[in-house]
Short mmCIF file of C-alpha atoms and ligand atoms in Angstrom, two decimals:
data_model
loop_
_atom_site.label_atom_id
_atom_site.label_comp_id
_atom_site.label_asym_id
_atom_site.label_seq_id
_atom_site.Cartn_x
_atom_site.Cartn_y
_atom_site.Cartn_z
CA UNK A 1 -36.27 0.67 -62.10
CA UNK A 2 -33.95 -1.86 -64.01
CA UNK A 3 -31.09 -3.31 -63.45
CA UNK A 4 -28.88 -0.29 -64.13
CA UNK A 5 -30.34 1.91 -62.56
CA UNK A 6 -30.56 -0.30 -59.67
CA UNK A 7 -26.52 -0.70 -59.15
CA UNK A 8 -25.93 3.62 -59.90
CA UNK A 9 -28.12 3.45 -56.53
CA UNK A 10 -26.24 1.96 -54.11
CA UNK A 11 -24.15 2.28 -52.07
CA UNK A 12 -21.11 0.91 -52.40
CA UNK A 13 -19.91 2.37 -55.44
CA UNK A 14 -16.18 4.35 -55.85
CA UNK A 15 -18.30 7.49 -56.67
CA UNK A 16 -21.69 7.94 -54.24
CA UNK A 17 -18.80 6.83 -51.82
CA UNK A 18 -16.23 8.63 -52.22
CA UNK A 19 -19.31 11.14 -52.31
CA UNK A 20 -20.73 10.89 -49.16
CA UNK A 21 -17.44 11.02 -47.50
CA UNK A 22 -17.20 14.96 -49.03
CA UNK A 23 -21.14 15.84 -48.96
CA UNK A 24 -21.08 15.45 -45.21
CA UNK A 25 -17.33 16.38 -44.49
CA UNK A 26 -16.09 13.15 -42.99
CA UNK A 27 -12.14 11.43 -41.77
CA UNK A 28 -11.93 8.07 -41.70
CA UNK A 29 -10.51 6.93 -38.60
CA UNK A 30 -7.98 4.29 -39.11
CA UNK A 31 -7.95 3.94 -35.39
CA UNK A 32 -11.54 3.02 -35.56
CA UNK A 33 -10.21 0.83 -38.82
CA UNK A 34 -12.77 2.97 -41.11
CA UNK A 35 -11.60 0.62 -44.55
CA UNK A 36 -15.36 1.12 -46.32
CA UNK A 37 -16.19 -1.12 -49.41
CA UNK A 38 -16.88 -0.26 -52.57
CA UNK A 39 -17.02 -3.36 -54.81
CA UNK A 40 -20.33 -4.27 -55.26
CA UNK A 41 -19.35 -8.17 -56.44
CA UNK A 42 -17.50 -8.55 -53.19
CA UNK A 43 -19.73 -6.90 -51.43
CA UNK A 44 -22.75 -9.81 -52.90
CA UNK A 45 -20.30 -12.98 -52.15
CA UNK A 46 -19.78 -11.88 -48.47
CA UNK A 47 -23.51 -11.58 -48.73
CA UNK A 48 -24.49 -15.08 -50.71
CA UNK A 49 -21.67 -17.21 -48.13
CA UNK A 50 -24.18 -16.03 -45.05
CA UNK A 51 -27.17 -17.89 -46.39
CA UNK A 52 -29.62 -15.40 -46.21
CA UNK A 53 -33.80 -14.77 -47.86
CA UNK A 54 -36.56 -12.66 -46.14
CA UNK A 55 -37.00 -14.96 -42.91
CA UNK A 56 -33.07 -14.78 -41.54
CA UNK A 57 -31.94 -11.92 -39.68
CA UNK A 58 -28.53 -10.95 -40.15
CA UNK A 59 -26.48 -9.16 -37.12
CA UNK A 60 -23.81 -6.38 -38.61
CA UNK A 61 -20.83 -5.18 -37.19
CA UNK A 62 -20.06 -1.30 -37.93
CA UNK A 63 -21.41 -0.22 -40.45
CA UNK A 64 -19.81 2.20 -41.58
CA UNK A 65 -22.31 4.43 -43.99
CA UNK A 66 -24.20 2.04 -45.41
CA UNK A 67 -22.54 0.38 -48.22
CA UNK A 68 -23.77 -4.34 -47.03
CA UNK A 69 -25.87 -2.97 -44.80
CA UNK A 70 -27.93 -1.83 -48.16
CA UNK A 71 -27.12 -4.71 -49.32
CA UNK A 72 -28.69 -7.06 -46.21
CA UNK A 73 -31.64 -4.56 -46.03
CA UNK A 74 -31.91 -6.62 -49.72
CA UNK A 75 -32.09 -10.01 -49.18
CA UNK A 76 -32.53 -10.88 -45.65
CA UNK A 77 -36.18 -9.77 -43.14
CA UNK A 78 -34.77 -7.74 -40.95
CA UNK A 79 -30.93 -6.44 -40.37
CA UNK A 80 -30.05 -4.99 -36.89
CA UNK A 81 -26.25 -2.82 -37.60
CA UNK A 82 -24.24 -2.05 -34.00
CA UNK A 83 -21.75 0.86 -35.29
CA UNK A 84 -19.28 2.68 -32.19
CA UNK A 85 -17.93 5.49 -34.30
CA UNK A 86 -21.89 8.41 -34.15
CA UNK A 87 -20.31 10.85 -36.45
CA UNK A 88 -22.26 7.89 -39.14
CA UNK A 89 -25.64 7.80 -37.27
CA UNK A 90 -26.55 10.78 -39.21
CA UNK A 91 -25.31 8.53 -42.59
CA UNK A 92 -26.60 6.11 -41.52
CA UNK A 93 -30.05 7.05 -41.10
CA UNK A 94 -29.98 8.87 -44.76
CA UNK A 95 -28.71 6.55 -46.75
CA UNK A 96 -30.56 3.53 -45.41
CA UNK A 97 -33.59 5.34 -45.72
CA UNK A 98 -34.96 3.33 -48.81
CA UNK A 99 -35.28 0.05 -45.81
CA UNK A 100 -37.46 -0.46 -43.57
CA UNK A 101 -36.26 -2.71 -42.26
CA UNK A 102 -32.86 -1.84 -40.50
CA UNK A 103 -31.81 -0.55 -37.70
CA UNK A 104 -28.39 0.68 -36.99
CA UNK A 105 -27.56 1.03 -33.11
CA UNK A 106 -25.24 3.20 -31.05
CA UNK A 107 -22.49 1.08 -29.40
CA UNK A 108 -19.61 -0.50 -28.79
CA UNK A 109 -19.93 -4.20 -30.18
CA UNK A 110 -17.46 -6.14 -27.76
CA UNK A 111 -19.62 -4.43 -24.07
CA UNK A 112 -22.80 -4.83 -25.38
CA UNK A 113 -24.92 -7.32 -24.88
CA UNK A 114 -25.61 -9.41 -27.64
CA UNK A 115 -27.59 -12.66 -26.17
CA UNK A 116 -30.70 -9.76 -25.11
CA UNK A 117 -30.32 -7.81 -29.03
CA UNK A 118 -30.28 -11.11 -30.47
CA UNK A 119 -33.48 -11.66 -28.54
CA UNK A 120 -35.04 -8.88 -28.92
CA UNK A 121 -33.89 -7.42 -32.20
CA UNK A 122 -34.64 -10.93 -34.44
CA UNK A 123 -37.43 -12.64 -32.80
CA UNK A 124 -39.57 -14.16 -34.99
CA UNK A 125 -37.79 -15.17 -37.51
CA UNK A 126 -36.51 -18.43 -38.20
CA UNK A 127 -32.04 -17.88 -37.80
CA UNK A 128 -29.99 -14.86 -37.23
CA UNK A 129 -26.86 -14.92 -38.63
CA UNK A 130 -23.93 -11.79 -38.44
CA UNK A 131 -22.48 -10.54 -42.04
CA UNK A 132 -20.24 -7.97 -40.84
CA UNK A 133 -16.47 -6.32 -42.34
CA UNK A 134 -14.74 -6.41 -39.07
CA UNK A 135 -12.34 -3.23 -38.30
CA UNK A 136 -9.33 -5.21 -38.44
CA UNK A 137 -8.25 -3.83 -34.90
CA UNK A 138 -10.25 -6.12 -32.99
CA UNK A 139 -11.13 -8.65 -35.21
CA UNK A 140 -10.17 -11.51 -33.26
CA UNK A 141 -11.67 -10.42 -29.80
CA UNK A 142 -14.86 -10.12 -31.74
CA UNK A 143 -15.12 -13.02 -32.87
CA UNK A 144 -14.78 -14.83 -29.79
CA UNK A 145 -17.09 -12.56 -28.43
CA UNK A 146 -20.41 -14.22 -30.60
CA UNK A 147 -18.46 -17.63 -29.81
CA UNK A 148 -17.12 -17.13 -26.07
CA UNK A 149 -21.00 -16.49 -24.96
CA UNK A 150 -22.56 -19.21 -27.81
CA UNK A 151 -25.02 -17.09 -29.04
CA UNK A 152 -28.02 -18.54 -31.42
CA UNK A 153 -25.97 -18.31 -34.72
CA UNK A 154 -26.40 -19.92 -37.67
CA UNK A 155 -23.01 -18.40 -39.22
CA UNK A 156 -20.80 -15.60 -38.71
CA UNK A 157 -19.87 -14.28 -42.81
CA UNK A 158 -16.71 -12.02 -42.12
CA UNK A 159 -14.47 -9.95 -43.55
CA UNK A 160 -10.80 -10.45 -42.06
CA UNK A 161 -7.07 -9.95 -42.46
CA UNK A 162 -5.99 -13.19 -44.53
CA UNK A 163 -3.53 -13.87 -42.31
CA UNK A 164 -5.63 -14.43 -39.58
CA UNK A 165 -8.37 -15.60 -41.48
CA UNK A 166 -5.94 -18.74 -42.50
CA UNK A 167 -5.08 -18.97 -38.94
CA UNK A 168 -8.74 -19.66 -38.30
CA UNK A 169 -9.37 -21.78 -41.15
CA UNK A 170 -6.31 -23.22 -40.36
CA UNK A 171 -5.99 -27.50 -40.33
CA UNK A 172 -2.99 -29.66 -38.00
CA UNK A 173 0.70 -29.92 -39.69
CA UNK A 174 0.13 -26.29 -41.18
CA UNK A 175 1.99 -23.53 -39.88
CA UNK A 176 -1.18 -21.32 -39.84
CA UNK A 177 -2.74 -23.91 -36.81
CA UNK A 178 -2.56 -22.38 -33.48
CA UNK A 179 -4.21 -21.90 -30.39
CA UNK A 180 -6.63 -19.68 -32.90
CA UNK A 181 -7.42 -22.59 -34.98
CA UNK A 182 -8.20 -25.07 -32.08
CA UNK A 183 -10.70 -22.03 -30.40
CA UNK A 184 -12.65 -21.29 -33.93
CA UNK A 185 -12.75 -24.91 -35.17
CA UNK A 186 -14.18 -25.97 -31.71
CA UNK A 187 -17.31 -23.80 -32.06
CA UNK A 188 -17.34 -23.89 -36.01
CA UNK A 189 -16.89 -25.10 -39.04
CA UNK A 190 -14.64 -22.62 -40.82
CA UNK A 191 -13.94 -22.05 -44.49
CA UNK A 192 -11.80 -19.61 -46.26
CA UNK A 193 -14.55 -18.52 -48.50
CA UNK A 194 -13.23 -15.74 -50.86
CA UNK A 195 -9.82 -13.72 -50.84
CA UNK A 196 -10.18 -9.87 -51.18
CA UNK A 197 -7.44 -7.69 -53.12
CA UNK A 198 -6.62 -4.65 -51.21
CA UNK A 199 -8.30 -1.97 -53.61
CA UNK A 200 -11.91 -2.90 -53.20
CA UNK A 201 -11.53 -0.64 -49.86
CA UNK A 202 -11.72 3.40 -49.68
CA UNK A 203 -9.02 4.02 -47.79
CA UNK A 204 -7.50 1.03 -48.95
CA UNK A 205 -5.08 -1.05 -45.86
CA UNK A 206 -2.34 -1.66 -45.50
CA UNK A 207 -2.95 -6.01 -45.70
CA UNK A 208 -5.04 -8.64 -47.90
CA UNK A 209 -8.42 -9.15 -46.12
CA UNK A 210 -9.91 -12.49 -46.81
CA UNK A 211 -13.89 -13.67 -46.62
CA UNK A 212 -14.06 -16.27 -43.35
CA UNK A 213 -17.28 -18.32 -43.04
CA UNK A 214 -17.98 -20.06 -39.75
CA UNK A 215 -20.81 -22.05 -39.14
CA UNK A 216 -21.33 -23.19 -35.97
CA UNK A 217 -21.50 -26.39 -34.82
CA UNK A 218 -24.52 -27.51 -33.04
CA UNK A 219 -22.18 -29.28 -30.36
CA UNK A 220 -18.21 -29.14 -30.33
CA UNK A 221 -16.59 -31.91 -32.14
CA UNK A 222 -14.79 -33.83 -28.65
CA UNK A 223 -16.22 -33.86 -25.88
CA UNK A 224 -13.88 -32.41 -22.88
CA UNK A 225 -14.38 -32.40 -19.26
CA UNK A 226 -13.73 -29.35 -18.33
CA UNK A 227 -13.25 -26.37 -21.40
CA UNK A 228 -11.46 -23.61 -19.31
CA UNK A 229 -9.28 -26.78 -18.77
CA UNK A 230 -9.41 -27.93 -22.28
CA UNK A 231 -8.02 -24.19 -23.47
CA UNK A 232 -5.81 -23.83 -21.22
CA UNK A 233 -4.44 -27.27 -22.98
CA UNK A 234 -3.97 -26.07 -26.29
CA UNK A 235 -2.09 -22.35 -24.57
CA UNK A 236 0.24 -24.33 -22.69
CA UNK A 237 1.08 -27.03 -26.19
CA UNK A 238 2.13 -23.70 -28.23
CA UNK A 239 3.07 -21.58 -26.07
CA UNK A 240 6.80 -21.39 -27.23
CA UNK A 241 6.18 -23.16 -30.52
CA UNK A 242 9.75 -24.25 -31.49
CA UNK A 243 9.65 -25.96 -28.14
CA UNK A 244 8.30 -29.77 -27.64
CA UNK A 245 4.53 -30.44 -26.45
CA UNK A 246 6.03 -32.41 -23.31
CA UNK A 247 8.78 -29.10 -23.10
CA UNK A 248 5.53 -26.66 -22.57
CA UNK A 249 3.78 -29.64 -20.42
CA UNK A 250 5.63 -29.48 -17.92
CA UNK A 251 6.55 -25.57 -17.73
CA UNK A 252 2.51 -25.27 -17.40
CA UNK A 253 1.05 -27.92 -15.51
CA UNK A 254 4.07 -30.48 -14.28
CA UNK A 255 6.60 -28.68 -13.29
CA UNK A 256 10.39 -28.99 -14.17
CA UNK A 257 11.26 -31.55 -11.38
CA UNK A 258 8.08 -34.28 -12.25
CA UNK A 259 9.66 -35.49 -16.18
CA UNK A 260 8.96 -38.85 -15.17
CA UNK A 261 5.34 -38.51 -14.67
CA UNK A 262 5.05 -36.54 -17.32
CA UNK A 263 5.97 -38.92 -20.13
CA UNK A 264 4.70 -41.60 -17.78
CA UNK A 265 1.19 -39.85 -18.14
CA UNK A 266 1.31 -39.20 -22.01
CA UNK A 267 2.50 -42.90 -22.88
CA UNK A 268 -0.92 -43.41 -21.67
CA UNK A 269 -2.54 -42.21 -23.81
CA UNK A 270 -0.76 -42.83 -26.76
CA UNK A 271 0.58 -39.14 -27.14
CA UNK A 272 4.75 -38.73 -27.48
CA UNK A 273 5.91 -35.67 -25.70
CA UNK A 274 8.64 -35.05 -28.31
CA UNK A 275 5.94 -33.88 -30.65
CA UNK A 276 4.82 -30.02 -30.98
CA UNK A 277 1.37 -29.29 -30.34
CA UNK A 278 0.75 -27.92 -34.19
CA UNK A 279 0.86 -31.13 -34.78
CA UNK A 280 -1.28 -32.72 -32.66
CA UNK A 281 -5.50 -32.49 -33.19
CA UNK A 282 -9.07 -32.09 -32.02
CA UNK A 283 -9.34 -34.94 -30.75
CA UNK A 284 -5.63 -35.01 -29.49
CA UNK A 285 -5.68 -32.31 -27.45
CA UNK A 286 -9.22 -33.39 -25.91
CA UNK A 287 -7.90 -36.48 -25.14
CA UNK A 288 -4.60 -34.66 -23.34
CA UNK A 289 -6.95 -32.68 -21.45
CA UNK A 290 -8.96 -34.90 -20.05
CA UNK A 291 -6.37 -37.03 -19.11
CA UNK A 292 -4.83 -33.69 -17.20
CA UNK A 293 -8.03 -33.25 -15.53
CA UNK A 294 -8.21 -36.27 -14.29
CA UNK A 295 -5.09 -36.26 -13.46
CA UNK A 296 -5.82 -32.71 -11.32
CA UNK A 297 -8.99 -34.45 -10.17
CA UNK A 298 -6.91 -37.00 -8.24
CA UNK A 299 -4.60 -34.43 -6.72
N1 SAM B 1 -18.90 -2.30 -43.03
C1 SAM B 1 -18.41 -0.96 -43.82
C2 SAM B 1 -18.13 -0.97 -45.17
O1 SAM B 1 -18.00 -1.88 -45.52
O2 SAM B 1 -18.02 -0.75 -45.49
C3 SAM B 1 -18.40 -0.90 -43.26
C4 SAM B 1 -16.54 -1.19 -42.32
S1 SAM B 1 -15.14 -1.09 -41.41
C5 SAM B 1 -13.88 -2.23 -41.68
C6 SAM B 1 -15.15 -0.86 -40.34
C7 SAM B 1 -16.70 -0.57 -39.01
O3 SAM B 1 -16.61 -0.86 -37.90
C8 SAM B 1 -16.35 1.23 -39.15
O4 SAM B 1 -18.20 1.68 -38.99
C9 SAM B 1 -16.24 1.36 -37.28
O5 SAM B 1 -16.22 2.74 -36.99
C10 SAM B 1 -17.12 1.04 -36.46
N2 SAM B 1 -16.22 -0.27 -35.04
C11 SAM B 1 -15.04 -0.57 -35.07
N3 SAM B 1 -15.24 -0.57 -33.96
C12 SAM B 1 -16.12 -0.82 -33.35
C13 SAM B 1 -16.62 -1.78 -32.80
N4 SAM B 1 -16.63 -1.89 -31.19
N5 SAM B 1 -18.33 -1.49 -32.11
C14 SAM B 1 -19.32 -1.29 -33.28
N6 SAM B 1 -18.54 -0.85 -34.57
C15 SAM B 1 -17.05 -0.75 -34.38
#
């Protein structure tokens, strides 16, 4: 097959995608975030950002009609793809028939035991990455599940809404920085790989998209005595963005009558209560959460 023929055979062209949808009489469900990719350059960028080769596995969430799955199958040793919509299973079987390294699993990714699935699907491979064009209605729950379950992943490379990608990768002191930035960056190095126009999908979504690359850390970048309390502290600091850190902490931890105690505690760790949550680095949040941990332990 020359390069032209190979390209003509790809699923992710506007013509072939429209043809598949028409031939199967497929009504795309907005409620499942069904926006299919029709641009091979963007697909190349997504697959490229995941650093795959034949020794690696790719876990795809939501293969749709197989546009990305096909490109992953060409690059990775094995692809396991979880699709919630039963109607797509025969279409995927037909479209991906040329690839013998793809396993489509019917299920809701939010409900599947992913650690077990990764262990069984990718045994013998040297690393696994999640690569997906995510359904936008559940982007954050899916990514947080992947991170909080501490799955053995190398990278998570996903297409998501541009605004969410920017919040995940935001640095302290910017308008996008918030509890989501810290939650994601506690587990990963986050980088927006590319911004994507809505013209590369069928149907076109209302919002702009971006590919984010999350490289999982071996260890968190800060030491915290209690992870749950660390994340509670971060949430509390951003509970009301226009309030000072002190006022947010007073409401969440100290109680309104204990401002002096709180001021003394913050002074002892060198954090000004008049600051806003968005100016604190992850290190400062860790120091703060560890001080709250000690206070709780001694009361
Ligand atoms: N990967 C395809 C592509 O890029 O053209 C389709 C991406 S489309 C944005 C999202 C896909 O995720 C749809 O096929 C949808 O049915 C599927 N999906 C939605 N919710 C899901 C869930 N909870 N678990 C697994 N798949 C889901």
